[in-house]
């Protein structure tokens, strides 16, 4: 019976393990997890867990006992340190060596750190793990602090929303001129930024942090625009770096993630990749895509499991993600590389805070985002997936059901 090994204890790993069993696999499954926890999901770490409205243990993917009940060996706090594709073995930090027939790399990503003087001072936070979220919650929850968020992307803004909600005085320092503009375009970026400004958040735009000041702990941030911002807490949210070291050292093809085909097969036929670490060929987009999102970790993890079992897989999911900031809940489904520079059409009034935005190319919907409008994301995904030309007037008309556009 072939042995299956999954390296990485995040959501993609957990989904793959679950799918292997759901597909009826009886043989050995081992999950090698570098963190000391069972696999957990990260979205609540910048939302409910950070805000203290949910306990950390609600983030675990499976209930306690699920792994032994499904005869899956879960090794926590024991990272894989070396992968030997010709010998089909993995070495672990504990010194153990495990043999495999088929292996999944789901090592995810880590928070990018600032590389400026003072970046290691106490009081400077990143947010990737449960421990990061708990430490940040401790730092923010009493309010009344001067908080500087470096980075105006999704995680930076979710942390900013939590920090402001706790009653802290928050400034965002960011490179671009408008928050989220590179993801959503200027108008929708302004929509999000204005919601933060309404909560008293200040934005320092077109600026890079050049130095974090302080001796025993951080006291401020210097920028290349000449500002000095006093700070009690600094949060660095400048993106994530895929964990590719194992793959690189094993001479797999790597380029902004582990390269994989549409079946999620890497340059070694017995190794698949899924989740944040995978830069996989997308058959609809006809290009590689590394999607750092929750839904991708779930679906790609499952697809990789089926591929490991020898099933015919062509992973072509429409990318999906969501965010919650203050009273804004939004879901986005679509091909974000195609949405850049596409026309934007609105259904509903942006100012009301309840609307859907569609990105169109040649009258086909390439992406859609519902903001405080619910139960429409499946229809949006279907519009994107179909690639069909639509009538713009009907798409904009809230009285026409999306399925009938
Ligand atoms: P990861 O979650 O990074 O898990 C990989 C695991 O592998 C880690 O535990 C790592 O320690 C382990 N590992 C690495 N190397 C080794 C090794 N050598 N040996 C063993 N283990 C190893 N997405 C959304 O769509 N919506 C959101 O609202 C959202 N919010 C987020 C909020 C935060 C704070 C963060 C950090 C991410 C958020 N995301 C969100 C992104 C989403 O969480 C990721 O896309 C998802 O976690 C990817 O899962 P993964 O399993 O591929 O990787």
PDB file of N, CA, C and O in Angstrom, residues 153-220:
ATOM      1  N   UNK A 153      -2.344  46.815   2.542  1.00  0.00           N
ATOM      2  CA  UNK A 153      -3.005  45.688   1.886  1.00  0.00           C
ATOM      3  C   UNK A 153      -4.070  45.097   2.792  1.00  0.00           C
ATOM      4  O   UNK A 153      -4.474  45.704   3.794  1.00  0.00           O
ATOM      5  N   UNK A 154      -4.529  43.896   2.465  1.00  0.00           N
ATOM      6  CA  UNK A 154      -5.656  43.299   3.207  1.00  0.00           C
ATOM      7  C   UNK A 154      -5.340  43.110   4.680  1.00  0.00           C
ATOM      8  O   UNK A 154      -6.123  43.502   5.548  1.00  0.00           O
ATOM      9  N   UNK A 155      -4.180  42.522   4.980  1.00  0.00           N
ATOM     10  CA  UNK A 155      -3.904  42.239   6.391  1.00  0.00           C
ATOM     11  C   UNK A 155      -3.647  43.542   7.138  1.00  0.00           C
ATOM     12  O   UNK A 155      -4.153  43.743   8.249  1.00  0.00           O
ATOM     13  N   UNK A 156      -2.903  44.453   6.506  1.00  0.00           N
ATOM     14  CA  UNK A 156      -2.656  45.752   7.156  1.00  0.00           C
ATOM     15  C   UNK A 156      -3.970  46.441   7.507  1.00  0.00           C
ATOM     16  O   UNK A 156      -4.137  46.968   8.607  1.00  0.00           O
ATOM     17  N   UNK A 157      -4.915  46.402   6.576  1.00  0.00           N
ATOM     18  CA  UNK A 157      -6.177  47.113   6.829  1.00  0.00           C
ATOM     19  C   UNK A 157      -7.076  46.381   7.822  1.00  0.00           C
ATOM     20  O   UNK A 157      -7.790  47.011   8.609  1.00  0.00           O
ATOM     21  N   UNK A 158      -7.054  45.062   7.812  1.00  0.00           N
ATOM     22  CA  UNK A 158      -7.858  44.350   8.818  1.00  0.00           C
ATOM     23  C   UNK A 158      -7.307  44.617  10.223  1.00  0.00           C
ATOM     24  O   UNK A 158      -8.069  44.834  11.173  1.00  0.00           O
ATOM     25  N   UNK A 159      -5.988  44.624  10.348  1.00  0.00           N
ATOM     26  CA  UNK A 159      -5.392  44.925  11.653  1.00  0.00           C
ATOM     27  C   UNK A 159      -5.712  46.369  12.047  1.00  0.00           C
ATOM     28  O   UNK A 159      -6.042  46.665  13.202  1.00  0.00           O
ATOM     29  N   UNK A 160      -5.659  47.249  11.073  1.00  0.00           N
ATOM     30  CA  UNK A 160      -5.973  48.662  11.343  1.00  0.00           C
ATOM     31  C   UNK A 160      -7.401  48.790  11.856  1.00  0.00           C
ATOM     32  O   UNK A 160      -7.664  49.519  12.826  1.00  0.00           O
ATOM     33  N   UNK A 161      -8.327  48.055  11.220  1.00  0.00           N
ATOM     34  CA  UNK A 161      -9.727  48.107  11.667  1.00  0.00           C
ATOM     35  C   UNK A 161      -9.843  47.609  13.105  1.00  0.00           C
ATOM     36  O   UNK A 161     -10.540  48.222  13.938  1.00  0.00           O
ATOM     37  N   UNK A 162      -9.127  46.518  13.423  1.00  0.00           N
ATOM     38  CA  UNK A 162      -9.201  46.002  14.795  1.00  0.00           C
ATOM     39  C   UNK A 162      -8.577  47.001  15.774  1.00  0.00           C
ATOM     40  O   UNK A 162      -9.149  47.283  16.841  1.00  0.00           O
ATOM     41  N   UNK A 163      -7.445  47.566  15.393  1.00  0.00           N
ATOM     42  CA  UNK A 163      -6.758  48.512  16.291  1.00  0.00           C
ATOM     43  C   UNK A 163      -7.629  49.741  16.539  1.00  0.00           C
ATOM     44  O   UNK A 163      -7.740  50.221  17.682  1.00  0.00           O
ATOM     45  N   UNK A 164      -8.273  50.238  15.486  1.00  0.00           N
ATOM     46  CA  UNK A 164      -9.135  51.413  15.648  1.00  0.00           C
ATOM     47  C   UNK A 164     -10.373  51.058  16.469  1.00  0.00           C
ATOM     48  O   UNK A 164     -10.827  51.837  17.318  1.00  0.00           O
ATOM     49  N   UNK A 165     -10.910  49.863  16.244  1.00  0.00           N
ATOM     50  CA  UNK A 165     -12.100  49.430  17.000  1.00  0.00           C
ATOM     51  C   UNK A 165     -11.796  49.363  18.493  1.00  0.00           C
ATOM     52  O   UNK A 165     -12.647  49.659  19.332  1.00  0.00           O
ATOM     53  N   UNK A 166     -10.575  48.992  18.837  1.00  0.00           N
ATOM     54  CA  UNK A 166     -10.171  48.953  20.252  1.00  0.00           C
ATOM     55  C   UNK A 166      -9.931  50.363  20.829  1.00  0.00           C
ATOM     56  O   UNK A 166      -9.602  50.493  22.002  1.00  0.00           O
ATOM     57  N   UNK A 167     -10.030  51.395  19.971  1.00  0.00           N
ATOM     58  CA  UNK A 167      -9.844  52.760  20.476  1.00  0.00           C
ATOM     59  C   UNK A 167      -8.404  53.224  20.468  1.00  0.00           C
ATOM     60  O   UNK A 167      -8.017  54.078  21.273  1.00  0.00           O
ATOM     61  N   UNK A 168      -7.594  52.673  19.586  1.00  0.00           N
ATOM     62  CA  UNK A 168      -6.232  53.163  19.425  1.00  0.00           C
ATOM     63  C   UNK A 168      -6.197  54.254  18.352  1.00  0.00           C
ATOM     64  O   UNK A 168      -7.116  54.390  17.558  1.00  0.00           O
ATOM     65  N   UNK A 169      -5.097  55.000  18.365  1.00  0.00           N
ATOM     66  CA  UNK A 169      -4.903  56.079  17.409  1.00  0.00           C
ATOM     67  C   UNK A 169      -4.015  55.524  16.288  1.00  0.00           C
ATOM     68  O   UNK A 169      -2.833  55.271  16.509  1.00  0.00           O
ATOM     69  N   UNK A 170      -4.598  55.259  15.111  1.00  0.00           N
ATOM     70  CA  UNK A 170      -3.881  54.464  14.109  1.00  0.00           C
ATOM     71  C   UNK A 170      -3.477  55.289  12.883  1.00  0.00           C
ATOM     72  O   UNK A 170      -4.284  56.057  12.351  1.00  0.00           O
ATOM     73  N   UNK A 171      -2.237  55.087  12.466  1.00  0.00           N
ATOM     74  CA  UNK A 171      -1.744  55.675  11.218  1.00  0.00           C
ATOM     75  C   UNK A 171      -1.264  54.534  10.325  1.00  0.00           C
ATOM     76  O   UNK A 171      -0.571  53.632  10.787  1.00  0.00           O
ATOM     77  N   UNK A 172      -1.641  54.600   9.058  1.00  0.00           N
ATOM     78  CA  UNK A 172      -1.170  53.602   8.086  1.00  0.00           C
ATOM     79  C   UNK A 172      -0.106  54.271   7.214  1.00  0.00           C
ATOM     80  O   UNK A 172      -0.345  55.342   6.656  1.00  0.00           O
ATOM     81  N   UNK A 173       1.060  53.630   7.135  1.00  0.00           N
ATOM     82  CA  UNK A 173       2.109  54.114   6.234  1.00  0.00           C
ATOM     83  C   UNK A 173       2.136  53.168   5.047  1.00  0.00           C
ATOM     84  O   UNK A 173       2.248  51.954   5.222  1.00  0.00           O
ATOM     85  N   UNK A 174       1.998  53.706   3.845  1.00  0.00           N
ATOM     86  CA  UNK A 174       1.973  52.801   2.684  1.00  0.00           C
ATOM     87  C   UNK A 174       2.637  53.434   1.481  1.00  0.00           C
ATOM     88  O   UNK A 174       2.680  54.653   1.340  1.00  0.00           O
ATOM     89  N   UNK A 175       3.129  52.536   0.623  1.00  0.00           N
ATOM     90  CA  UNK A 175       3.859  52.952  -0.573  1.00  0.00           C
ATOM     91  C   UNK A 175       2.977  53.635  -1.601  1.00  0.00           C
ATOM     92  O   UNK A 175       3.331  54.629  -2.177  1.00  0.00           O
ATOM     93  N   UNK A 176       1.811  53.040  -1.859  1.00  0.00           N
ATOM     94  CA  UNK A 176       0.914  53.564  -2.898  1.00  0.00           C
ATOM     95  C   UNK A 176       0.221  54.834  -2.435  1.00  0.00           C
ATOM     96  O   UNK A 176       0.375  55.285  -1.295  1.00  0.00           O
ATOM     97  N   UNK A 177      -0.573  55.398  -3.346  1.00  0.00           N
ATOM     98  CA  UNK A 177      -1.296  56.629  -3.006  1.00  0.00           C
ATOM     99  C   UNK A 177      -2.666  56.314  -2.429  1.00  0.00           C
ATOM    100  O   UNK A 177      -3.246  57.114  -1.699  1.00  0.00           O
ATOM    101  N   UNK A 178      -3.222  55.133  -2.761  1.00  0.00           N
ATOM    102  CA  UNK A 178      -4.560  54.765  -2.289  1.00  0.00           C
ATOM    103  C   UNK A 178      -4.514  53.313  -1.810  1.00  0.00           C
ATOM    104  O   UNK A 178      -3.990  52.445  -2.521  1.00  0.00           O
ATOM    105  N   UNK A 179      -5.058  53.068  -0.639  1.00  0.00           N
ATOM    106  CA  UNK A 179      -5.051  51.698  -0.094  1.00  0.00           C
ATOM    107  C   UNK A 179      -5.763  50.746  -1.055  1.00  0.00           C
ATOM    108  O   UNK A 179      -6.783  51.100  -1.656  1.00  0.00           O
ATOM    109  N   UNK A 180      -5.238  49.547  -1.208  1.00  0.00           N
ATOM    110  CA  UNK A 180      -5.837  48.463  -1.996  1.00  0.00           C
ATOM    111  C   UNK A 180      -5.992  48.770  -3.478  1.00  0.00           C
ATOM    112  O   UNK A 180      -6.610  47.999  -4.210  1.00  0.00           O
ATOM    113  N   UNK A 181      -5.451  49.921  -3.925  1.00  0.00           N
ATOM    114  CA  UNK A 181      -5.651  50.295  -5.333  1.00  0.00           C
ATOM    115  C   UNK A 181      -5.059  49.254  -6.269  1.00  0.00           C
ATOM    116  O   UNK A 181      -5.616  48.983  -7.331  1.00  0.00           O
ATOM    117  N   UNK A 182      -3.952  48.632  -5.860  1.00  0.00           N
ATOM    118  CA  UNK A 182      -3.341  47.672  -6.787  1.00  0.00           C
ATOM    119  C   UNK A 182      -4.224  46.423  -6.919  1.00  0.00           C
ATOM    120  O   UNK A 182      -4.190  45.742  -7.932  1.00  0.00           O
ATOM    121  N   UNK A 183      -5.030  46.142  -5.899  1.00  0.00           N
ATOM    122  CA  UNK A 183      -5.921  44.974  -5.970  1.00  0.00           C
ATOM    123  C   UNK A 183      -7.270  45.329  -6.596  1.00  0.00           C
ATOM    124  O   UNK A 183      -7.848  44.540  -7.335  1.00  0.00           O
ATOM    125  N   UNK A 184      -7.807  46.518  -6.277  1.00  0.00           N
ATOM    126  CA  UNK A 184      -9.196  46.820  -6.628  1.00  0.00           C
ATOM    127  C   UNK A 184      -9.361  48.020  -7.553  1.00  0.00           C
ATOM    128  O   UNK A 184     -10.470  48.291  -8.013  1.00  0.00           O
ATOM    129  N   UNK A 185      -8.297  48.753  -7.810  1.00  0.00           N
ATOM    130  CA  UNK A 185      -8.402  50.001  -8.575  1.00  0.00           C
ATOM    131  C   UNK A 185      -8.644  51.178  -7.627  1.00  0.00           C
ATOM    132  O   UNK A 185      -8.944  50.998  -6.443  1.00  0.00           O
ATOM    133  N   UNK A 186      -8.516  52.383  -8.186  1.00  0.00           N
ATOM    134  CA  UNK A 186      -8.533  53.585  -7.343  1.00  0.00           C
ATOM    135  C   UNK A 186      -9.880  53.811  -6.643  1.00  0.00           C
ATOM    136  O   UNK A 186      -9.928  54.099  -5.453  1.00  0.00           O
ATOM    137  N   UNK A 187     -10.992  53.687  -7.388  1.00  0.00           N
ATOM    138  CA  UNK A 187     -12.296  54.040  -6.796  1.00  0.00           C
ATOM    139  C   UNK A 187     -12.638  53.130  -5.614  1.00  0.00           C
ATOM    140  O   UNK A 187     -13.067  53.596  -4.552  1.00  0.00           O
ATOM    141  N   UNK A 188     -12.442  51.833  -5.812  1.00  0.00           N
ATOM    142  CA  UNK A 188     -12.798  50.903  -4.730  1.00  0.00           C
ATOM    143  C   UNK A 188     -11.768  50.963  -3.612  1.00  0.00           C
ATOM    144  O   UNK A 188     -12.108  50.791  -2.440  1.00  0.00           O
ATOM    145  N   UNK A 189     -10.524  51.252  -3.966  1.00  0.00           N
ATOM    146  CA  UNK A 189      -9.512  51.468  -2.925  1.00  0.00           C
ATOM    147  C   UNK A 189      -9.917  52.650  -2.040  1.00  0.00           C
ATOM    148  O   UNK A 189      -9.882  52.580  -0.814  1.00  0.00           O
ATOM    149  N   UNK A 190     -10.383  53.729  -2.720  1.00  0.00           N
ATOM    150  CA  UNK A 190     -10.825  54.914  -1.959  1.00  0.00           C
ATOM    151  C   UNK A 190     -12.014  54.575  -1.072  1.00  0.00           C
ATOM    152  O   UNK A 190     -12.136  55.093   0.037  1.00  0.00           O
ATOM    153  N   UNK A 191     -12.896  53.717  -1.569  1.00  0.00           N
ATOM    154  CA  UNK A 191     -14.054  53.327  -0.759  1.00  0.00           C
ATOM    155  C   UNK A 191     -13.580  52.727   0.568  1.00  0.00           C
ATOM    156  O   UNK A 191     -14.040  53.114   1.639  1.00  0.00           O
ATOM    157  N   UNK A 192     -12.644  51.762   0.498  1.00  0.00           N
ATOM    158  CA  UNK A 192     -12.151  51.144   1.733  1.00  0.00           C
ATOM    159  C   UNK A 192     -11.398  52.163   2.586  1.00  0.00           C
ATOM    160  O   UNK A 192     -11.586  52.243   3.800  1.00  0.00           O
ATOM    161  N   UNK A 193     -10.530  52.948   1.927  1.00  0.00           N
ATOM    162  CA  UNK A 193      -9.721  53.906   2.701  1.00  0.00           C
ATOM    163  C   UNK A 193     -10.620  54.905   3.433  1.00  0.00           C
ATOM    164  O   UNK A 193     -10.384  55.231   4.596  1.00  0.00           O
ATOM    165  N   UNK A 194     -11.691  55.361   2.749  1.00  0.00           N
ATOM    166  CA  UNK A 194     -12.555  56.370   3.383  1.00  0.00           C
ATOM    167  C   UNK A 194     -13.272  55.791   4.608  1.00  0.00           C
ATOM    168  O   UNK A 194     -13.545  56.513   5.575  1.00  0.00           O
ATOM    169  N   UNK A 195     -13.559  54.482   4.578  1.00  0.00           N
ATOM    170  CA  UNK A 195     -14.199  53.866   5.754  1.00  0.00           C
ATOM    171  C   UNK A 195     -13.255  53.906   6.947  1.00  0.00           C
ATOM    172  O   UNK A 195     -13.668  54.087   8.092  1.00  0.00           O
ATOM    173  N   UNK A 196     -11.968  53.713   6.687  1.00  0.00           N
ATOM    174  CA  UNK A 196     -10.986  53.794   7.776  1.00  0.00           C
ATOM    175  C   UNK A 196     -10.864  55.235   8.257  1.00  0.00           C
ATOM    176  O   UNK A 196     -10.809  55.495   9.466  1.00  0.00           O
ATOM    177  N   UNK A 197     -10.824  56.174   7.316  1.00  0.00           N
ATOM    178  CA  UNK A 197     -10.687  57.578   7.707  1.00  0.00           C
ATOM    179  C   UNK A 197     -11.866  58.009   8.565  1.00  0.00           C
ATOM    180  O   UNK A 197     -11.712  58.771   9.524  1.00  0.00           O
ATOM    181  N   UNK A 198     -13.055  57.455   8.242  1.00  0.00           N
ATOM    182  CA  UNK A 198     -14.242  57.793   9.047  1.00  0.00           C
ATOM    183  C   UNK A 198     -14.091  57.282  10.490  1.00  0.00           C
ATOM    184  O   UNK A 198     -14.766  57.769  11.406  1.00  0.00           O
ATOM    185  N   UNK A 199     -13.218  56.291  10.696  1.00  0.00           N
ATOM    186  CA  UNK A 199     -12.947  55.804  12.054  1.00  0.00           C
ATOM    187  C   UNK A 199     -11.705  56.459  12.642  1.00  0.00           C
ATOM    188  O   UNK A 199     -11.132  55.959  13.608  1.00  0.00           O
ATOM    189  N   UNK A 200     -11.266  57.569  12.024  1.00  0.00           N
ATOM    190  CA  UNK A 200     -10.161  58.346  12.601  1.00  0.00           C
ATOM    191  C   UNK A 200      -8.775  57.888  12.193  1.00  0.00           C
ATOM    192  O   UNK A 200      -7.772  58.384  12.714  1.00  0.00           O
ATOM    193  N   UNK A 201      -8.700  56.950  11.251  1.00  0.00           N
ATOM    194  CA  UNK A 201      -7.378  56.449  10.828  1.00  0.00           C
ATOM    195  C   UNK A 201      -6.757  57.460   9.863  1.00  0.00           C
ATOM    196  O   UNK A 201      -7.429  57.986   8.983  1.00  0.00           O
ATOM    197  N   UNK A 202      -5.456  57.709  10.049  1.00  0.00           N
ATOM    198  CA  UNK A 202      -4.738  58.615   9.150  1.00  0.00           C
ATOM    199  C   UNK A 202      -3.877  57.787   8.193  1.00  0.00           C
ATOM    200  O   UNK A 202      -3.327  56.760   8.595  1.00  0.00           O
ATOM    201  N   UNK A 203      -3.800  58.213   6.935  1.00  0.00           N
ATOM    202  CA  UNK A 203      -2.983  57.499   5.946  1.00  0.00           C
ATOM    203  C   UNK A 203      -1.814  58.372   5.530  1.00  0.00           C
ATOM    204  O   UNK A 203      -2.010  59.534   5.142  1.00  0.00           O
ATOM    205  N   UNK A 204      -0.601  57.839   5.629  1.00  0.00           N
ATOM    206  CA  UNK A 204       0.585  58.511   5.100  1.00  0.00           C
ATOM    207  C   UNK A 204       0.936  57.740   3.830  1.00  0.00           C
ATOM    208  O   UNK A 204       1.395  56.597   3.903  1.00  0.00           O
ATOM    209  N   UNK A 205       0.666  58.348   2.679  1.00  0.00           N
ATOM    210  CA  UNK A 205       0.781  57.601   1.419  1.00  0.00           C
ATOM    211  C   UNK A 205       2.069  57.966   0.683  1.00  0.00           C
ATOM    212  O   UNK A 205       2.728  58.954   1.008  1.00  0.00           O
ATOM    213  N   UNK A 206       2.397  57.137  -0.299  1.00  0.00           N
ATOM    214  CA  UNK A 206       3.613  57.370  -1.087  1.00  0.00           C
ATOM    215  C   UNK A 206       4.854  57.352  -0.207  1.00  0.00           C
ATOM    216  O   UNK A 206       5.834  58.041  -0.491  1.00  0.00           O
ATOM    217  N   UNK A 207       4.824  56.564   0.846  1.00  0.00           N
ATOM    218  CA  UNK A 207       5.920  56.598   1.836  1.00  0.00           C
ATOM    219  C   UNK A 207       6.412  55.193   2.165  1.00  0.00           C
ATOM    220  O   UNK A 207       5.640  54.244   2.218  1.00  0.00           O
ATOM    221  N   UNK A 208       7.709  55.106   2.407  1.00  0.00           N
ATOM    222  CA  UNK A 208       8.315  53.860   2.891  1.00  0.00           C
ATOM    223  C   UNK A 208       8.871  54.107   4.281  1.00  0.00           C
ATOM    224  O   UNK A 208       9.477  55.164   4.521  1.00  0.00           O
ATOM    225  N   UNK A 209       8.704  53.132   5.155  1.00  0.00           N
ATOM    226  CA  UNK A 209       9.361  53.228   6.474  1.00  0.00           C
ATOM    227  C   UNK A 209      10.853  52.982   6.261  1.00  0.00           C
ATOM    228  O   UNK A 209      11.240  52.016   5.601  1.00  0.00           O
ATOM    229  N   UNK A 210      11.680  53.864   6.790  1.00  0.00           N
ATOM    230  CA  UNK A 210      13.134  53.698   6.595  1.00  0.00           C
ATOM    231  C   UNK A 210      13.837  53.286   7.881  1.00  0.00           C
ATOM    232  O   UNK A 210      14.953  52.780   7.849  1.00  0.00           O
ATOM    233  N   UNK A 211      13.176  53.536   9.036  1.00  0.00           N
ATOM    234  CA  UNK A 211      13.824  53.205  10.309  1.00  0.00           C
ATOM    235  C   UNK A 211      12.756  53.142  11.396  1.00  0.00           C
ATOM    236  O   UNK A 211      11.815  53.951  11.380  1.00  0.00           O
ATOM    237  N   UNK A 212      12.884  52.173  12.284  1.00  0.00           N
ATOM    238  CA  UNK A 212      12.018  52.162  13.458  1.00  0.00           C
ATOM    239  C   UNK A 212      12.893  52.613  14.622  1.00  0.00           C
ATOM    240  O   UNK A 212      13.990  52.085  14.820  1.00  0.00           O
ATOM    241  N   UNK A 213      12.406  53.602  15.346  1.00  0.00           N
ATOM    242  CA  UNK A 213      13.232  54.202  16.390  1.00  0.00           C
ATOM    243  C   UNK A 213      12.903  53.587  17.746  1.00  0.00           C
ATOM    244  O   UNK A 213      11.853  52.955  17.926  1.00  0.00           O
ATOM    245  N   UNK A 214      13.796  53.775  18.709  1.00  0.00           N
ATOM    246  CA  UNK A 214      13.578  53.281  20.060  1.00  0.00           C
ATOM    247  C   UNK A 214      14.800  52.520  20.542  1.00  0.00           C
ATOM    248  O   UNK A 214      15.610  52.081  19.728  1.00  0.00           O
ATOM    249  N   UNK A 215      14.891  52.398  21.890  1.00  0.00           N
ATOM    250  CA  UNK A 215      16.039  51.647  22.423  1.00  0.00           C
ATOM    251  C   UNK A 215      15.601  50.291  22.958  1.00  0.00           C
ATOM    252  O   UNK A 215      15.969  49.262  22.417  1.00  0.00           O
ATOM    253  N   UNK A 216      14.800  50.305  24.038  1.00  0.00           N
ATOM    254  CA  UNK A 216      14.348  49.025  24.600  1.00  0.00           C
ATOM    255  C   UNK A 216      13.117  48.496  23.880  1.00  0.00           C
ATOM    256  O   UNK A 216      12.829  47.307  23.912  1.00  0.00           O
ATOM    257  N   UNK A 217      12.348  49.421  23.301  1.00  0.00           N
ATOM    258  CA  UNK A 217      11.187  49.013  22.516  1.00  0.00           C
ATOM    259  C   UNK A 217      10.886  50.111  21.499  1.00  0.00           C
ATOM    260  O   UNK A 217      11.434  51.215  21.597  1.00  0.00           O
ATOM    261  N   UNK A 218      10.022  49.805  20.554  1.00  0.00           N
ATOM    262  CA  UNK A 218       9.793  50.752  19.470  1.00  0.00           C
ATOM    263  C   UNK A 218       9.090  52.015  19.990  1.00  0.00           C
ATOM    264  O   UNK A 218       8.187  51.934  20.840  1.00  0.00           O
ATOM    265  N   UNK A 219       9.550  53.175  19.478  1.00  0.00           N
ATOM    266  CA  UNK A 219       8.900  54.440  19.869  1.00  0.00           C
ATOM    267  C   UNK A 219       8.436  55.235  18.657  1.00  0.00           C
ATOM    268  O   UNK A 219       7.748  56.237  18.811  1.00  0.00           O
ATOM    269  N   UNK A 220       8.855  54.802  17.458  1.00  0.00           N
ATOM    270  CA  UNK A 220       8.412  55.569  16.295  1.00  0.00           C
ATOM    271  C   UNK A 220       8.870  54.987  14.985  1.00  0.00           C
ATOM    272  O   UNK A 220       9.618  54.017  14.937  1.00  0.00           O
TER     273      UNK A 220
END
